[in-house]
mmCIF file of C-alpha atoms in Angstrom:
data_model
loop_
_atom_site.group_PDB
_atom_site.id
_atom_site.type_symbol
_atom_site.label_atom_id
_atom_site.label_comp_id
_atom_site.label_asym_id
_atom_site.label_seq_id
_atom_site.Cartn_x
_atom_site.Cartn_y
_atom_site.Cartn_z
ATOM 1 C CA MET A 50 189.158 22.487 112.105
ATOM 2 C CA GLU A 51 187.658 25.967 111.856
ATOM 3 C CA LYS A 52 185.035 25.146 114.505
ATOM 4 C CA ILE A 53 187.724 23.959 116.923
ATOM 5 C CA ILE A 54 189.694 27.186 116.446
ATOM 6 C CA ASP A 55 186.509 29.231 116.901
ATOM 7 C CA ARG A 56 185.845 27.450 120.194
ATOM 8 C CA LEU A 57 189.366 28.085 121.471
ATOM 9 C CA PHE A 58 189.410 31.764 120.512
ATOM 10 C CA ASP A 59 186.520 34.116 119.994
ATOM 11 C CA TRP A 60 187.952 35.706 116.854
ATOM 12 C CA ASP A 61 185.136 38.254 116.618
ATOM 13 C CA LYS A 62 186.233 39.961 119.829
ATOM 14 C CA ILE A 63 189.854 40.395 118.715
ATOM 15 C CA SER A 64 190.324 43.462 116.532
ATOM 16 C CA THR A 65 192.061 42.559 113.288
ATOM 17 C CA LYS A 66 193.163 46.189 112.936
ATOM 18 C CA LEU A 67 194.931 46.026 116.293
ATOM 19 C CA ILE A 68 196.618 42.730 115.394
ATOM 20 C CA PHE A 69 197.686 44.184 112.032
ATOM 21 C CA LEU A 70 199.138 47.225 113.826
ATOM 22 C CA LEU A 71 201.094 44.904 116.174
ATOM 23 C CA PHE A 72 202.270 42.945 113.117
ATOM 24 C CA LEU A 73 203.545 46.132 111.453
ATOM 25 C CA ILE A 74 205.251 47.495 114.558
ATOM 26 C CA THR A 75 206.946 44.224 115.501
ATOM 27 C CA GLY A 76 207.905 43.594 111.867
ATOM 28 C CA ILE A 77 209.485 47.029 111.618
ATOM 29 C CA LEU A 78 211.330 46.572 114.926
ATOM 30 C CA LEU A 79 212.652 43.164 113.848
ATOM 31 C CA PHE A 80 213.654 43.975 110.288
ATOM 32 C CA ILE A 81 214.676 47.647 110.414
ATOM 33 C CA PRO A 82 218.369 48.251 109.616
ATOM 34 C CA ASP A 83 220.671 48.753 112.644
ATOM 35 C CA ASN A 84 221.580 52.340 111.738
ATOM 36 C CA TYR A 85 217.889 53.337 112.045
ATOM 37 C CA LEU A 86 217.686 51.600 115.437
ATOM 38 C CA GLN A 87 220.707 53.623 116.583
ATOM 39 C CA ASN A 88 219.156 56.880 115.350
ATOM 40 C CA LEU A 89 215.870 56.054 117.127
ATOM 41 C CA LYS A 90 217.747 54.928 120.277
ATOM 42 C CA LEU A 91 215.966 51.572 120.220
ATOM 43 C CA GLU A 92 218.905 49.112 120.199
ATOM 44 C CA SER A 93 218.827 48.605 123.999
ATOM 45 C CA PHE A 94 215.037 48.100 123.866
ATOM 46 C CA ILE A 95 215.422 45.521 121.073
ATOM 47 C CA SER A 96 218.224 43.670 122.879
ATOM 48 C CA GLU A 97 216.188 43.521 126.098
ATOM 49 C CA TYR A 98 212.747 42.674 124.643
ATOM 50 C CA GLY A 99 213.706 41.152 121.271
ATOM 51 C CA LYS A 100 212.447 37.650 122.065
ATOM 52 C CA TYR A 101 209.027 39.026 123.082
ATOM 53 C CA ILE A 102 208.886 41.117 119.940
ATOM 54 C CA GLY A 103 209.708 38.009 117.888
ATOM 55 C CA ILE A 104 207.028 35.917 119.608
ATOM 56 C CA THR A 105 204.500 38.728 119.118
ATOM 57 C CA PHE A 106 205.447 38.983 115.436
ATOM 58 C CA ILE A 107 205.036 35.230 114.876
ATOM 59 C CA SER A 108 201.720 35.230 116.779
ATOM 60 C CA THR A 109 200.330 38.129 114.753
ATOM 61 C CA VAL A 110 201.406 36.483 111.491
ATOM 62 C CA GLY A 111 199.580 33.319 112.580
ATOM 63 C CA PHE A 112 196.474 35.243 113.597
ATOM 64 C CA LEU A 113 196.410 37.208 110.335
ATOM 65 C CA LEU A 114 196.851 34.004 108.303
ATOM 66 C CA VAL A 115 193.989 32.313 110.152
ATOM 67 C CA SER A 116 191.804 35.420 109.760
ATOM 68 C CA PHE A 117 192.588 35.700 106.052
ATOM 69 C CA THR A 118 191.947 31.985 105.484
ATOM 70 C CA SER A 119 188.683 32.199 107.408
ATOM 71 C CA TYR A 120 187.632 35.223 105.322
ATOM 72 C CA ILE A 121 188.443 33.439 102.036
ATOM 73 C CA ILE A 122 186.507 30.334 103.139
ATOM 74 C CA SER A 123 183.548 32.529 104.121
ATOM 75 C CA VAL A 124 183.568 34.323 100.746
ATOM 76 C CA ILE A 125 183.699 31.010 98.862
ATOM 77 C CA ARG A 126 180.840 29.565 100.938
ATOM 78 C CA ASN A 127 178.725 32.679 100.368
ATOM 79 C CA LYS A 128 179.345 32.587 96.612
ATOM 80 C CA ARG A 129 178.441 28.898 96.456
ATOM 81 C CA ALA A 130 175.282 29.509 98.489
ATOM 82 C CA THR A 131 174.315 32.420 96.223
ATOM 83 C CA ILE A 132 174.846 30.312 93.095
ATOM 84 C CA LYS A 133 172.766 27.511 94.607
ATOM 85 C CA ILE A 134 169.964 29.921 95.556
ATOM 86 C CA LYS A 135 169.977 31.490 92.079
ATOM 87 C CA SER A 136 169.800 28.107 90.346
ATOM 88 C CA THR A 137 166.992 26.986 92.678
ATOM 89 C CA ILE A 138 165.025 30.158 91.938
ATOM 90 C CA VAL A 139 165.487 29.741 88.168
ATOM 91 C CA LYS A 140 164.338 26.122 88.437
ATOM 92 C CA ASN A 141 161.320 27.183 90.511
ATOM 93 C CA ILE A 142 160.425 29.953 88.060
ATOM 94 C CA ASN A 143 160.332 27.433 85.234
ATOM 95 C CA GLN A 144 157.907 25.273 87.241
ATOM 96 C CA LEU A 145 155.363 27.913 88.281
ATOM 97 C CA THR A 146 151.725 26.882 88.485
ATOM 98 C CA TYR A 147 148.995 29.015 86.935
ATOM 99 C CA PRO A 148 147.820 30.426 90.292
ATOM 100 C CA GLU A 149 151.430 31.451 91.037
ATOM 101 C CA ILE A 150 151.734 33.134 87.635
ATOM 102 C CA PHE A 151 148.450 34.963 88.204
ATOM 103 C CA ALA A 152 149.650 36.143 91.636
ATOM 104 C CA LEU A 153 152.910 37.440 90.132
ATOM 105 C CA ARG A 154 150.903 39.278 87.460
ATOM 106 C CA GLU A 155 149.537 41.501 90.216
ATOM 107 C CA PHE A 156 152.929 43.218 90.502
ATOM 108 C CA LEU A 157 152.748 44.106 86.805
ATOM 109 C CA ILE A 158 149.042 45.012 86.847
ATOM 110 C CA ASN A 159 149.512 47.345 89.816
ATOM 111 C CA GLY A 160 152.805 48.709 88.485
ATOM 112 C CA LYS A 161 154.505 48.330 91.865
ATOM 113 C CA SER A 162 157.559 46.510 93.116
ATOM 114 C CA THR A 163 155.953 45.884 96.523
ATOM 115 C CA LEU A 164 152.369 44.750 97.120
ATOM 116 C CA GLN A 165 150.236 43.889 100.118
ATOM 117 C CA LEU A 166 149.517 40.162 99.676
ATOM 118 C CA PRO A 167 147.609 37.712 101.898
ATOM 119 C CA PHE A 168 150.340 35.828 103.722
ATOM 120 C CA LEU A 169 148.045 32.889 104.560
ATOM 121 C CA ASP A 170 147.123 32.281 100.912
ATOM 122 C CA GLU A 171 148.623 28.971 99.748
ATOM 123 C CA THR A 172 149.812 30.496 96.464
ATOM 124 C CA ILE A 173 151.654 33.289 98.280
ATOM 125 C CA ILE A 174 153.143 30.769 100.720
ATOM 126 C CA SER A 175 154.305 28.672 97.768
ATOM 127 C CA LEU A 176 155.932 31.672 96.042
ATOM 128 C CA GLU A 177 157.653 32.620 99.291
ATOM 129 C CA ASN A 178 158.897 29.051 99.839
ATOM 130 C CA LYS A 179 160.233 29.030 96.282
ATOM 131 C CA MET A 180 162.165 32.234 97.149
ATOM 132 C CA ILE A 181 160.498 34.144 94.305
ATOM 133 C CA ILE A 182 158.913 36.691 96.660
ATOM 134 C CA TYR A 183 159.838 37.737 100.180
ATOM 135 C CA LYS A 184 158.283 39.703 103.024
ATOM 136 C CA ALA A 185 159.425 43.288 102.578
ATOM 137 C CA SER A 186 158.361 44.486 106.035
ATOM 138 C CA ASN A 187 158.079 43.248 109.591
ATOM 139 C CA THR A 188 154.420 44.081 110.009
ATOM 140 C CA GLY A 189 151.191 43.332 108.217
ATOM 141 C CA VAL A 190 147.736 44.859 108.023
ATOM 142 C CA SER A 191 144.234 43.461 108.401
ATOM 143 C CA ALA A 192 141.639 43.852 105.682
ATOM 144 C CA ILE A 193 138.126 42.611 105.016
ATOM 145 C CA ARG A 194 139.492 39.607 103.138
ATOM 146 C CA GLY A 195 142.253 38.699 105.635
ATOM 147 C CA GLN A 196 145.699 39.694 106.800
ATOM 148 C CA TYR A 197 148.171 41.167 104.341
ATOM 149 C CA TRP A 198 151.947 41.603 104.358
ATOM 150 C CA ALA A 199 154.117 43.681 102.069
ATOM 151 C CA TYR A 200 155.857 41.380 99.578
ATOM 152 C CA SER A 201 158.456 42.110 96.906
ATOM 153 C CA ILE A 202 159.906 39.992 94.125
ATOM 154 C CA SER A 203 163.391 38.748 95.070
ATOM 155 C CA GLU A 204 166.350 40.323 93.308
ATOM 156 C CA TYR A 205 167.359 36.961 91.831
ATOM 157 C CA ALA A 206 163.883 36.257 90.427
ATOM 158 C CA LEU A 207 163.178 39.759 89.100
ATOM 159 C CA PRO A 208 165.222 39.450 85.862
ATOM 160 C CA TYR A 209 163.181 36.380 84.869
ATOM 161 C CA ILE A 210 159.742 37.912 85.487
ATOM 162 C CA ASN A 211 158.533 39.090 82.087
ATOM 163 C CA ASN A 212 155.403 39.139 79.926
ATOM 164 C CA HIS A 213 156.249 35.754 78.406
ATOM 165 C CA LEU A 214 156.533 34.100 81.835
ATOM 166 C CA LEU A 215 153.363 35.806 83.038
ATOM 167 C CA LYS A 216 151.576 34.673 79.857
ATOM 168 C CA ILE A 217 150.725 38.208 78.772
ATOM 169 C CA PRO A 218 150.781 38.582 74.970
ATOM 170 C CA THR A 219 152.430 41.605 73.377
ATOM 171 C CA GLU A 220 149.205 42.546 71.559
ATOM 172 C CA LEU A 221 146.338 43.106 74.001
ATOM 173 C CA ASN A 222 142.765 43.206 72.745
ATOM 174 C CA ASP A 223 139.556 43.446 74.776
ATOM 175 C CA GLU A 224 139.114 39.665 74.846
ATOM 176 C CA ILE A 225 142.631 39.071 76.247
ATOM 177 C CA LYS A 226 142.212 41.899 78.772
ATOM 178 C CA ALA A 227 138.944 40.343 79.978
ATOM 179 C CA LYS A 228 140.634 36.918 80.222
ATOM 180 C CA ILE A 229 143.492 38.377 82.292
ATOM 181 C CA GLU A 230 140.983 40.190 84.523
ATOM 182 C CA ASN A 231 139.055 36.924 85.093
ATOM 183 C CA GLU A 232 142.269 35.086 85.999
ATOM 184 C CA ARG A 233 143.159 37.522 88.796
ATOM 185 C CA PRO A 234 143.148 36.002 92.309
ATOM 186 C CA ASN A 235 140.121 36.645 94.531
ATOM 187 C CA TRP A 236 142.203 38.594 97.046
ATOM 188 C CA SER A 237 143.198 41.058 94.310
ATOM 189 C CA LEU A 238 139.634 42.412 94.354
ATOM 190 C CA ASP A 239 140.370 44.091 97.708
ATOM 191 C CA ASN A 240 142.292 47.115 96.448
ATOM 192 C CA SER A 241 142.216 49.030 99.726
ATOM 193 C CA PHE A 242 145.913 48.365 100.406
ATOM 194 C CA ARG A 243 147.354 48.649 96.900
#
C-alpha cells in the first residue's frame, strides 16, 4: 500500500512543515468562535471560501496522518533492522576463526581504533562481511605488501571485543608475549602505515 501511495505522490517533495501550517490555519479558521471571526473581519471570507477551507483541512489531516504513519513504519523497520544486525554481529563474534581473532588483536596491539589493513586479505574480507569491521575511509594506500584501507571496528561489535575474546590472558609473561607476537598476521609486519 505504501509503495502505491509513494508512486502516486512524491511525498519527499511536499514540505510537511507547509502542510502542517495549512492544517493549523484552516483548523483555526474552521473552529474559531464566531465573535473572533467578527473581530478579525473574516466572516465574509469564511462564508465565501468555507468549503475550500474545509477541503484543505481534510486534505492536510489526511496528508499528516499518512506522513505520521509512514514515519512510524520507518522507525519500526529501522529498529528491527538494527536488532537483526546486532544479533548477527554477536553470532559472528562468537564464531570467529583464529586468523580473524589475530587480525582483531592488531587494534589492541597498536592501541588504535582505526588501522590500515589489507583489503584483499581473506581474513579482512571475512571480518568485513561479518560486519565486525568496516572501511573507515573512501581511499586506500599502497604499500610494499599490498593495498591498505583504513578499517575500524563497528560500533555494535566494539563492546564485545575484549581480552577474553582475543585470547589474551590477564597475566602476560615473556612466553605468552612471544606466542602472541608469533601469531600476528604477516601483513602486520609492515608498520609503515600504522
